[in-house]
Every structure is written in C-alpha cells, then in structure tokens.
XYZ file of C-alpha atoms in Angstrom:
566
model
C 0.000 0.000 0.000
C 1.302 3.471 -0.880
C 2.584 5.521 1.975
C 0.284 8.289 3.099
C 0.923 11.462 1.129
C 2.647 14.249 3.016
C 0.824 17.610 3.024
C 2.217 20.120 0.574
C 4.420 22.865 1.918
C 3.257 26.480 2.024
C 5.839 27.678 -0.494
C 4.953 24.937 -3.016
C 1.236 25.796 -2.878
C 1.938 29.493 -3.378
C 4.051 28.638 -6.460
C 1.289 26.364 -7.832
C -1.226 29.181 -7.505
C 1.066 31.662 -9.229
C 1.347 33.865 -6.160
C 5.154 33.664 -5.996
C 7.906 32.337 -8.255
C 10.450 29.578 -7.585
C 13.202 32.205 -7.468
C 11.314 34.253 -4.839
C 10.767 31.152 -2.700
C 14.423 30.133 -2.848
C 15.582 33.651 -2.002
C 13.235 33.760 1.004
C 14.319 30.288 2.195
C 17.929 31.468 2.178
C 16.963 34.470 4.281
C 15.013 32.217 6.644
C 18.157 30.255 7.552
C 19.609 33.433 9.071
C 16.447 35.173 10.290
C 14.905 32.059 11.920
C 11.397 33.404 11.332
C 8.247 31.885 9.761
C 8.323 31.612 5.976
C 4.988 33.398 5.530
C 6.130 36.396 7.550
C 9.321 36.717 5.484
C 7.447 36.388 2.177
C 5.172 39.270 3.162
C 8.105 41.334 4.428
C 9.940 40.820 1.120
C 6.841 42.006 -0.730
C 6.362 38.748 -2.676
C 2.797 38.188 -1.445
C 0.216 39.508 1.033
C -1.033 38.155 4.344
C -4.359 37.449 2.641
C -2.569 35.043 0.285
C -0.862 33.285 3.215
C -4.066 33.037 5.275
C -6.068 31.517 2.407
C -3.480 28.775 1.839
C -2.967 27.964 5.537
C -6.711 27.900 6.190
C -7.170 25.401 3.362
C -4.256 23.273 4.592
C -5.548 23.064 8.161
C -9.244 22.919 7.209
C -10.337 26.075 9.014
C -12.101 29.171 7.779
C -10.164 32.133 6.373
C -11.319 35.524 7.668
C -9.898 38.230 5.433
C -12.339 41.106 5.729
C -14.523 42.450 8.512
C -15.626 39.894 11.110
C -18.836 40.465 13.075
C -18.379 39.644 16.765
C -21.163 38.678 19.162
C -20.633 41.323 21.851
C -22.535 39.449 24.550
C -20.465 36.305 23.901
C -17.028 37.926 24.118
C -17.942 40.014 27.187
C -18.810 36.849 29.122
C -15.844 34.832 27.862
C -13.291 33.987 30.627
C -10.607 36.693 30.576
C -7.858 34.404 31.867
C -8.281 32.117 28.826
C -8.117 35.121 26.463
C -4.789 36.170 27.952
C -3.388 32.644 28.091
C -4.311 31.471 24.586
C -4.442 34.785 22.620
C -7.766 34.122 20.930
C -10.693 36.254 19.801
C -14.141 34.944 20.883
C -16.438 35.553 17.906
C -19.668 33.626 18.516
C -21.293 30.451 19.840
C -23.790 28.424 17.812
C -25.278 24.953 18.339
C -23.005 24.349 21.347
C -19.852 25.082 19.344
C -17.482 28.002 19.980
C -16.193 30.045 17.052
C -12.776 31.646 17.675
C -10.403 33.916 15.772
C -6.690 32.993 15.697
C -3.537 34.166 13.929
C -1.440 30.996 14.293
C -2.554 27.587 12.986
C 0.092 25.795 15.043
C -1.760 26.678 18.254
C -4.960 24.873 17.179
C -4.356 21.530 19.006
C -3.487 23.266 22.311
C -6.507 25.599 22.120
C -8.839 22.685 21.360
C -7.599 20.644 24.326
C -7.672 23.576 26.729
C -11.200 24.677 25.861
C -12.558 21.132 25.815
C -11.220 20.645 29.326
C -12.289 24.088 30.653
C -15.630 24.615 28.929
C -16.544 21.181 27.588
C -17.263 22.511 24.098
C -15.997 21.922 20.573
C -14.267 24.719 18.668
C -14.269 26.046 15.117
C -11.502 28.384 14.035
C -11.238 31.474 11.875
C -7.680 32.236 10.716
C -6.981 35.978 10.396
C -4.121 38.082 9.036
C -1.954 39.458 11.900
C -3.151 43.060 11.577
C -6.853 42.082 11.679
C -6.267 39.678 14.576
C -4.304 42.279 16.565
C -7.089 44.817 16.081
C -9.806 42.462 17.305
C -7.717 40.989 20.127
C -6.904 44.459 21.499
C -10.549 45.418 21.195
C -11.574 42.420 23.325
C -8.743 42.615 25.875
C -8.497 46.377 26.377
C -11.991 47.476 25.452
C -10.567 49.742 22.770
C -11.340 50.295 19.149
C -7.722 49.527 18.305
C -8.038 49.428 14.542
C -5.005 48.359 12.586
C -3.593 51.577 11.241
C -4.929 51.968 7.745
C -2.801 53.360 4.961
C -4.994 56.427 4.727
C -3.545 59.472 6.404
C -7.022 60.878 6.992
C -7.082 64.622 7.522
C -3.689 64.741 9.244
C -0.996 66.654 7.426
C 2.454 67.290 8.829
C 2.881 71.043 9.098
C 6.486 71.414 10.134
C 9.623 70.051 8.497
C 13.289 70.715 9.351
C 14.976 73.088 6.907
C 17.673 70.621 5.963
C 15.161 68.173 4.414
C 14.390 69.200 0.804
C 10.694 69.479 -0.121
C 11.192 66.989 -2.966
C 12.478 64.399 -0.483
C 9.516 64.960 1.830
C 7.002 64.450 -0.950
C 8.699 61.182 -1.900
C 8.715 60.070 1.738
C 4.987 60.737 1.988
C 4.419 57.645 -0.165
C 6.426 55.211 1.961
C 4.800 52.695 4.343
C 6.856 53.981 7.304
C 5.613 57.542 6.789
C 2.032 56.260 6.611
C 2.582 54.152 9.729
C 3.867 57.121 11.762
C 1.071 59.360 10.498
C -1.575 56.817 11.425
C -0.100 56.148 14.885
C -0.536 59.870 15.548
C -3.914 60.006 13.783
C -5.319 57.157 15.848
C -4.048 58.730 19.088
C -5.883 61.938 18.220
C -9.088 60.001 17.503
C -8.903 58.195 20.867
C -8.049 61.474 22.654
C -4.798 60.052 24.016
C -2.477 62.333 25.999
C 0.715 60.359 25.276
C 2.029 57.914 22.654
C 4.621 55.332 23.772
C 6.629 53.527 21.069
C 8.596 50.822 22.889
C 11.055 48.433 21.189
C 11.055 44.893 22.614
C 13.329 41.965 21.825
C 11.156 40.672 18.968
C 8.797 43.520 18.072
C 7.820 47.114 18.867
C 4.776 47.894 21.005
C 2.661 51.022 20.601
C 0.746 52.150 23.684
C -1.486 55.173 24.319
C -2.264 56.871 27.613
C -6.009 57.455 27.531
C -7.676 59.191 30.483
C -4.522 58.587 32.502
C -4.323 54.830 31.802
C -1.746 53.217 29.481
C -3.236 50.760 26.977
C -1.534 48.635 24.350
C -2.891 49.460 20.904
C -0.802 47.589 18.355
C 2.691 46.374 17.501
C 4.891 46.311 14.417
C 8.010 44.348 13.320
C 11.302 45.248 14.973
C 13.025 45.739 11.627
C 10.837 48.791 10.895
C 11.759 50.575 14.101
C 14.919 52.346 12.924
C 12.976 53.882 10.030
C 10.082 54.886 12.339
C 12.505 56.575 14.774
C 14.243 58.417 11.922
C 10.920 59.648 10.550
C 9.828 61.029 13.933
C 13.243 62.613 14.490
C 13.046 64.350 11.108
C 9.619 65.767 11.996
C 10.841 66.949 15.419
C 14.076 68.439 14.045
C 16.322 66.009 15.948
C 19.660 64.461 14.981
C 18.864 61.163 13.229
C 22.476 59.994 13.541
C 22.627 60.355 17.343
C 21.266 57.157 18.892
C 23.237 57.003 22.149
C 21.894 60.107 23.908
C 18.335 61.210 24.810
C 16.889 63.992 22.653
C 13.875 66.306 22.901
C 12.022 68.037 20.091
C 8.642 69.214 18.914
C 6.400 69.359 15.848
C 2.732 70.020 15.217
C -0.052 68.602 13.109
C -3.508 69.698 12.015
C -6.615 67.550 12.011
C -9.599 69.395 10.641
C -9.742 72.800 12.321
C -7.814 71.631 15.407
C -4.053 71.891 15.851
C -2.052 69.505 18.068
C 1.464 70.103 19.378
C 3.546 66.947 19.831
C 6.419 67.058 22.299
C 8.884 64.307 21.371
C 11.314 62.587 23.751
C 13.713 59.853 22.629
C 15.676 57.602 24.980
C 18.172 54.823 24.161
C 17.383 51.364 25.610
C 18.886 47.883 25.242
C 16.385 47.084 22.466
C 16.639 50.398 20.620
C 15.365 53.937 21.065
C 12.108 54.401 22.933
C 9.950 57.343 21.875
C 7.287 59.107 23.903
C 5.165 61.828 22.308
C 2.977 64.109 24.444
C -0.097 65.385 22.578
C -1.296 68.871 23.458
C -4.440 70.288 21.900
C -3.769 73.928 21.027
C -7.344 74.961 21.865
C -6.629 73.851 25.469
C -4.277 76.830 25.759
C -7.373 79.076 25.670
C -9.020 77.491 28.708
C -9.968 79.734 31.613
C -10.707 78.803 35.231
C -14.402 78.318 34.487
C -13.509 75.651 31.905
C -11.632 73.376 34.355
C -14.710 71.713 35.853
C -14.148 72.999 39.405
C -17.033 72.904 41.861
C -18.687 76.317 42.331
C -17.160 76.568 45.822
C -13.567 75.868 44.733
C -13.946 78.085 41.664
C -14.982 81.015 43.853
C -12.025 80.489 46.237
C -9.545 80.219 43.334
C -10.953 83.352 41.723
C -10.404 85.266 44.991
C -6.768 84.105 45.066
C -5.871 85.343 41.591
C -7.484 88.733 42.289
C -4.644 89.501 44.748
C -2.282 92.176 43.360
C 0.819 90.438 44.777
C 1.909 87.255 46.581
C 2.642 83.645 45.650
C 0.066 81.088 44.525
C 1.283 77.493 44.297
C -0.371 74.580 42.479
C 0.753 71.212 43.865
C 0.444 67.594 42.821
C 2.401 64.789 41.144
C 3.448 64.701 37.479
C 0.410 64.452 35.201
C -2.062 65.999 37.646
C -2.927 68.955 35.405
C -0.843 71.626 37.181
C 0.335 73.259 33.926
C -3.234 73.395 32.592
C -4.362 75.105 35.800
C -1.576 77.702 35.564
C -2.457 78.420 31.926
C -6.138 78.809 32.890
C -5.133 81.319 35.579
C -2.965 83.225 33.097
C -5.837 83.332 30.576
C -8.211 84.631 33.247
C -5.722 87.385 34.168
C -4.511 88.229 30.666
C -5.448 91.670 29.372
C -3.909 94.633 27.536
C -3.066 96.494 30.742
C -0.987 93.792 32.471
C 2.500 92.509 31.638
C 2.696 88.721 32.100
C 6.012 86.857 31.743
C 6.550 83.107 32.125
C 9.547 80.792 32.497
C 8.664 77.205 31.553
C 10.394 73.865 31.012
C 9.129 73.130 28.446
C 6.646 75.654 27.041
C 3.651 73.344 26.633
C 0.865 75.771 25.730
C 1.384 78.914 23.668
C -0.720 81.808 24.974
C -1.289 84.939 22.872
C -0.493 88.286 24.444
C 2.111 87.194 27.020
C 5.890 86.669 26.961
C 6.856 83.003 27.358
C 10.459 81.914 27.942
C 11.956 78.421 27.559
C 14.349 77.192 30.265
C 17.599 75.676 28.971
C 19.690 74.227 31.797
C 22.450 73.084 29.405
C 23.522 76.691 28.854
C 22.738 77.796 32.410
C 19.369 79.391 31.555
C 17.517 78.220 34.674
C 14.297 79.335 36.364
C 16.380 81.363 38.809
C 18.321 83.085 36.000
C 15.077 84.050 34.256
C 13.539 85.319 37.519
C 16.400 87.750 38.016
C 15.929 89.039 34.485
C 12.117 89.245 34.810
C 12.330 91.792 37.618
C 13.976 94.217 35.168
C 11.194 93.694 32.598
C 8.501 95.621 34.526
C 6.177 92.616 35.042
C 2.814 92.584 36.814
C 2.440 88.802 36.883
C 5.211 86.199 36.795
C 4.638 82.500 36.145
C 7.450 80.065 37.008
C 6.903 76.535 35.679
C 8.215 74.855 38.848
C 9.984 75.759 42.087
C 12.831 73.216 42.030
C 15.467 74.620 44.361
C 16.218 77.114 47.120
C 17.449 79.824 44.729
C 14.264 79.764 42.639
C 12.078 79.701 45.764
C 13.990 82.621 47.316
C 13.705 84.730 44.163
C 9.986 83.942 43.838
C 9.470 85.127 47.427
C 11.449 88.339 46.752
C 9.439 88.986 43.564
C 6.148 88.612 45.421
C 7.288 90.887 48.275
C 8.199 93.629 45.780
C 4.653 93.843 44.442
C 4.309 91.037 41.871
C 1.811 88.180 41.626
C 3.830 84.954 41.242
C 2.262 81.683 40.035
C 4.160 78.397 40.211
C 3.971 74.645 40.889
C 5.476 72.337 43.474
C 5.610 68.542 43.776
C 3.824 67.711 47.045
C 0.989 65.323 47.931
C -1.260 67.908 49.594
C -1.718 71.661 49.581
C -0.566 71.990 53.216
C 2.563 69.946 52.428
C 3.886 72.797 50.243
C 4.865 74.822 53.324
C 7.058 72.029 54.684
C 8.609 71.562 51.226
C 9.602 75.245 51.017
C 11.106 75.101 54.524
C 13.126 72.022 53.519
C 14.439 73.976 50.521
C 15.862 76.517 52.941
C 13.320 79.363 52.762
C 12.761 81.145 56.074
C 9.271 80.462 57.570
C 8.808 84.207 58.144
C 9.326 84.874 54.411
C 6.933 82.037 53.460
C 4.189 83.405 55.720
C 4.694 86.937 54.361
C 4.622 85.985 50.663
C 2.312 82.966 50.331
C -1.367 83.789 49.687
C -2.750 80.407 48.589
C -1.970 76.798 47.707
C -3.986 74.480 45.458
C -3.605 70.701 45.588
C -5.109 68.715 42.735
C -5.408 65.345 41.018
C -7.076 64.225 37.780
C -9.792 61.549 37.976
C -11.619 59.802 35.156
C -15.157 60.988 34.398
C -18.077 58.576 34.114
C -19.209 58.175 30.500
C -22.350 60.290 30.208
C -23.750 58.146 27.412
C -23.854 54.792 29.257
C -23.931 55.850 32.921
C -26.474 54.176 35.173
C -27.521 54.861 38.759
C -26.161 52.466 41.405
C -26.011 52.279 45.188
C -23.604 54.623 46.938
C -20.909 52.579 48.765
C -22.189 52.170 52.377
C -18.676 52.610 53.829
C -18.611 56.273 52.776
C -22.313 57.061 53.121
C -22.056 58.724 56.551
C -19.209 61.001 55.486
C -20.996 61.969 52.278
C -24.129 62.902 54.291
C -21.996 64.922 56.704
C -20.180 66.883 54.007
C -23.086 67.328 51.580
C -26.402 66.870 53.456
C -28.505 68.432 50.682
C -27.322 66.081 47.918
C -28.938 62.789 46.929
C -26.890 59.807 48.121
C -26.324 58.036 44.793
C -23.452 56.952 42.552
C -23.365 56.605 38.767
C -21.166 54.125 36.920
C -20.555 53.615 33.217
C -21.736 50.282 31.845
C -19.414 50.487 28.815
C -20.351 51.547 25.301
C -18.781 52.424 21.960
C -18.421 56.067 22.992
C -16.105 55.186 25.914
C -14.522 52.101 24.291
C -16.281 49.876 26.845
C -14.314 51.345 29.774
C -17.201 53.183 31.443
C -15.093 56.368 31.589
C -14.705 59.240 29.130
C -12.443 62.217 29.814
C -10.977 63.500 33.073
C -11.733 66.218 35.615
C -9.820 67.720 38.529
C -10.468 67.176 42.236
C -9.074 70.157 44.106
C -8.338 71.565 47.546
C -7.801 75.321 47.881
C -5.876 76.428 50.988
C -6.184 80.181 51.496
C -3.535 81.675 53.770
C -5.129 83.785 56.532
C -3.625 85.421 59.646
C -4.037 82.315 61.803
C -2.270 80.083 59.268
C 0.490 82.703 58.832
C 1.217 82.495 62.571
C 1.324 78.673 62.344
C 3.843 78.872 59.469
C 6.036 81.319 61.391
C 6.057 78.956 64.389
C 7.081 76.014 62.193
C 3.864 74.080 62.890
C 3.330 70.642 61.335
C 1.550 70.050 58.036
C -1.250 68.208 59.884
C -1.956 71.214 62.089
C -1.983 73.620 59.121
C -4.430 71.330 57.294
C -6.671 71.051 60.379
C -6.910 74.836 60.737
C -7.433 75.248 56.967
C -10.441 72.882 57.183
C -11.868 74.935 60.036
C -11.666 77.971 57.769
C -13.520 76.308 54.905
C -10.995 74.260 52.915
C -12.630 71.285 51.176
C -10.046 68.500 50.816
C -9.431 66.607 47.563
C -11.189 63.558 49.024
C -14.241 65.645 49.969
C -14.251 67.360 46.565
C -14.083 63.869 45.036
C -17.147 62.719 47.009
C -18.979 65.830 45.788
C -18.163 64.917 42.193
C -19.344 61.335 42.818
C -22.713 62.598 44.122
C -22.842 64.975 41.156
C -22.538 62.022 38.724
C -19.104 62.986 37.421
C -16.891 60.154 38.734
C -16.921 57.099 41.038
C -15.789 56.356 44.599
C -13.479 53.679 43.194
C -11.726 56.272 41.025
C -11.372 58.709 43.942
C -9.823 56.040 46.170
C -7.402 54.986 43.398
C -6.296 58.563 42.708
C -6.552 60.484 45.981
C -6.734 57.735 48.612
C -9.044 57.448 51.592
C -9.115 60.319 54.060
C -9.095 59.560 57.779
C -12.330 60.315 59.590
C -12.190 63.237 61.971
C-alpha cells in the first residue's frame, strides 16, 4: 500500500497558484536560515505576497475558515468569555452556535493546544477562523483592552504634517509621503488623536515594537509592528521633530505640530536609548486647550470662587501642587488666561513651554547653557512685570527669588511637587526658605489630582458605597446619596469612563495660618486649621463629584486615597 501522502508545503502551494515564483521562494528560504522566522512572515516582508494570500493557503491546509475582511463579533459572547483564557491562549471569541465556539486565531500551530484547553475548561468543541496578523491584533486588542484599536490603515485621513526641518528638501519629503513607514507614523498619531490620548509610547522589545497610548490617565496597548521597521520609524519622527537622526546614544527632545480638521495639536517628542533600541514618547497637546480659563476646568462652584479670589490679589505667591500628570500646567495656563489683558504685563519661564498663549511673553528654560528658572527670575524683575509664572519651584534659589518677587509687588504663580496643599509649606522650609518669608509671601496653595469621568452616554444609577455614606451625608447633606457608573459603550470604548476632571483643595492663607507657618507648625496642624476655615479637601471634593454624577468612589480612592475620619 502506498505511503500516506505528506501535506504540501506552504511555499509549493503558493508557487502552484502563481502567487510567488520559484526564485522568490528560494531567495526567502535562504533568508530564513539566518532570520529564523516563519516563511509566511518573510514572504510578506519581502513584498512577494500579502497576508491574505498566506491566510487563504494555511486555512485550506488546516481545514479552518479564512477571515480576510470584517468579522462580526457577538458582543454578549465575548464580554462573558473567561478573561484568563483570552490572555493565556491569545484568541478572539467571535460567537457560539449549536453548542460550538467560534474563535479567531492568527497561528494555525496553536490549534491543538486551544482545542484541548477549551474542551477541558468549557466542555465545548471549537471552530476556528484564521486571520491576518493586523486584523487579529485589532480584534484581540478590542476584546482585551476594550478599545477600538483598529489596525492603522494606509490612509492618512485629515492629518498633514505642518512642520519640516529646513535641511530636508521638499522633494524628499514628498517622496517620503508615499512610503509605508511615513504612513505608519502618520496613522499612529492620527489614531491617538481620535482616541483622545495624551501620550504615545513607542517601545522596542526583543522581537517587536509595542505602541501604547495613555487614555484618560491609563496606558493601553494598541498595536505592535516588526522590529526591523523601528529604525525607520525613529528616523521619521526625528526628522519631523528636528532632531539628529544619527545620534542614537543620547536622549533627545524636540517638537512638531499637526492639524486635524480645524484643530491643531502640538507633539512634544522625547527619545531615549534602551537595550532594544530607542524608545519614543510623544505628548499630545491640543492647542485649543491653551485658551481654557478657570471656568472651563470643571471645578465645583465653591472651589472656583475660592480660586478666583486668590488670583485677584495684586501680589503674593500662589502654588499649584500635585504629582506629574495631575494637570498643574493646565491650571496655571487657565489662571494666566483669566488674568490676561492689555493692561498687564505677564512673563513666564517654563520647562518646556507646553501651551502657547497669545499676548504674554513666554520663555523656555535651557539648563544646558545655564538658563535656569532662577536666571530668568532675576531678568524678569527688570522687565517691569505685573504677573510672573514660574513653571516649577525646584530649588532654594528659585524659591527665594519667587518670594522676593512677590514681596516687591508682583503676583507669582508656580507649581510644586507635594501630595497635599498643606505639604507645600514644609517643602519650602526644607528647601531653605525662612518660615517668616513664606508666611509673608504665600497667599494660597492648590492641591489637585485628575480623575476619570463617568461616560455620560452609558452611565447608570447604582447604590452609593455604604462605607462612605455617613461622610458623604456629613459633608453634603442636601445632595442625593447616589453613585453613577458607566456600563461600557462604543463612545467610551467599553471602559465606562470618558475624559478626566480635577479634584481640588484650595488652601487660602489667613492670619491664623500665617502664625502657624512662622512657628514652624506641622503640616497636619496647618491642614486642620485650613479645614476649620472652609478648605474642602481633595477627598471631599471627590465625594462631591461622585454625588454629582461625574466620577466614582473607586476612582477617587485609586487617585486620591481614603481620608481619615475626623
């Protein structure tokens, strides 16, 4: 009896179907000996065929379906599918019919393992749908992260790059516009804008490069691309940001901007060498955000009124405190916009200048040449300013000069890295500023954090957590004791949250608190007295926003932490 026929190899079938030639197969097989990667992947990389061609052949070989175009997913089915299995097996749950599960995969060699695992765990048979890698990655990310993580299409949409370094000829740029790498970079940025991301992380790994977005303060993996494209991607971004494409050993910082429709976005680029290549982080700043005023920040009416009183002072220091990414710069810009007029001279020293504001003088700190905050402050006092904004008080010299500027009749706005508003006093003392000078110059401190907002489209009323019910009644007796949570919808990418808002505490320095500062009293005592004089803490402001339907107790606890009961 004849021996059982061996299945035909992938390359032979592709030749039979006229997809590739014998020469192309042999050339790819030679490359495979060195690259040690799947034949199909190398054939696509060499441009000899498409993933659709590979998927059709492999699906026929292994007797599964080929899913090339759009695949309709049963939302109810995938939402109830065990998440641990999704992570373990890297599968896309598509549907269940007649007791059989229908799954999307991108690797036919995993079929036996997936069948055994699901038969044991769920007791059901499985049918498979083989997908091209880009389609699978899109759907898998959508299921795992609750994001519409579409594979980046080759369309650039409405995005057009507005700024190019002078040394790149226009003819070269127009030729580059047609390359896949240029389209990839454009669509990474385009997609980030669509999802309202604040940061783009491009992170080289040992085998591939991961693209992640920070959306509403949370990092989420969106897609990945082959490692061999990374050098070209980095070069493209460096060209746009005006950086040195030859320098790969040192970190670099640059900037470019794009337009999408009528909106302009500034992208602040930071590159950093790592063992797997250069990592890139791009911060997205919407230019229209630079026009925000205090009333646009979403403060409660009470905190808005207290903040407004602070900035009406003709002189003194106002500090905004909080960790990195808590919206301090946005708050300072909103204050500047509220104060900006033709009859005041406003000067700022920033590192970096994030938002460009019309009608004021903004200066960029450059520590490499000795142009520090302190150096600028000395110069500002000779520029006849009314209001001075210092991006951050980092050292004793800057703090001392800010105090002197405020005592000579200027309003000084700045930021400080502390956990609470009251903690700013202790921080200034530790820097070496005399308590008597702090008490004489400081007029107010704002502590703030950013919390995610409940999606207004899918929010539903739920029970207020009993643990915090008594405190909520005590702080806000006239408000209904209820919490709203987002159920998850297309608008919020199934996360239940859409956008962010600030929770704030505004500590206004009065005579009693000035005496406490002069005596070197503890932060706890200053905070206690501030509460007696009407300060609403960040935790209390968070509970107010929960009762107001803006956020959740869970989000407040994760961001601010639980406050001790008095």
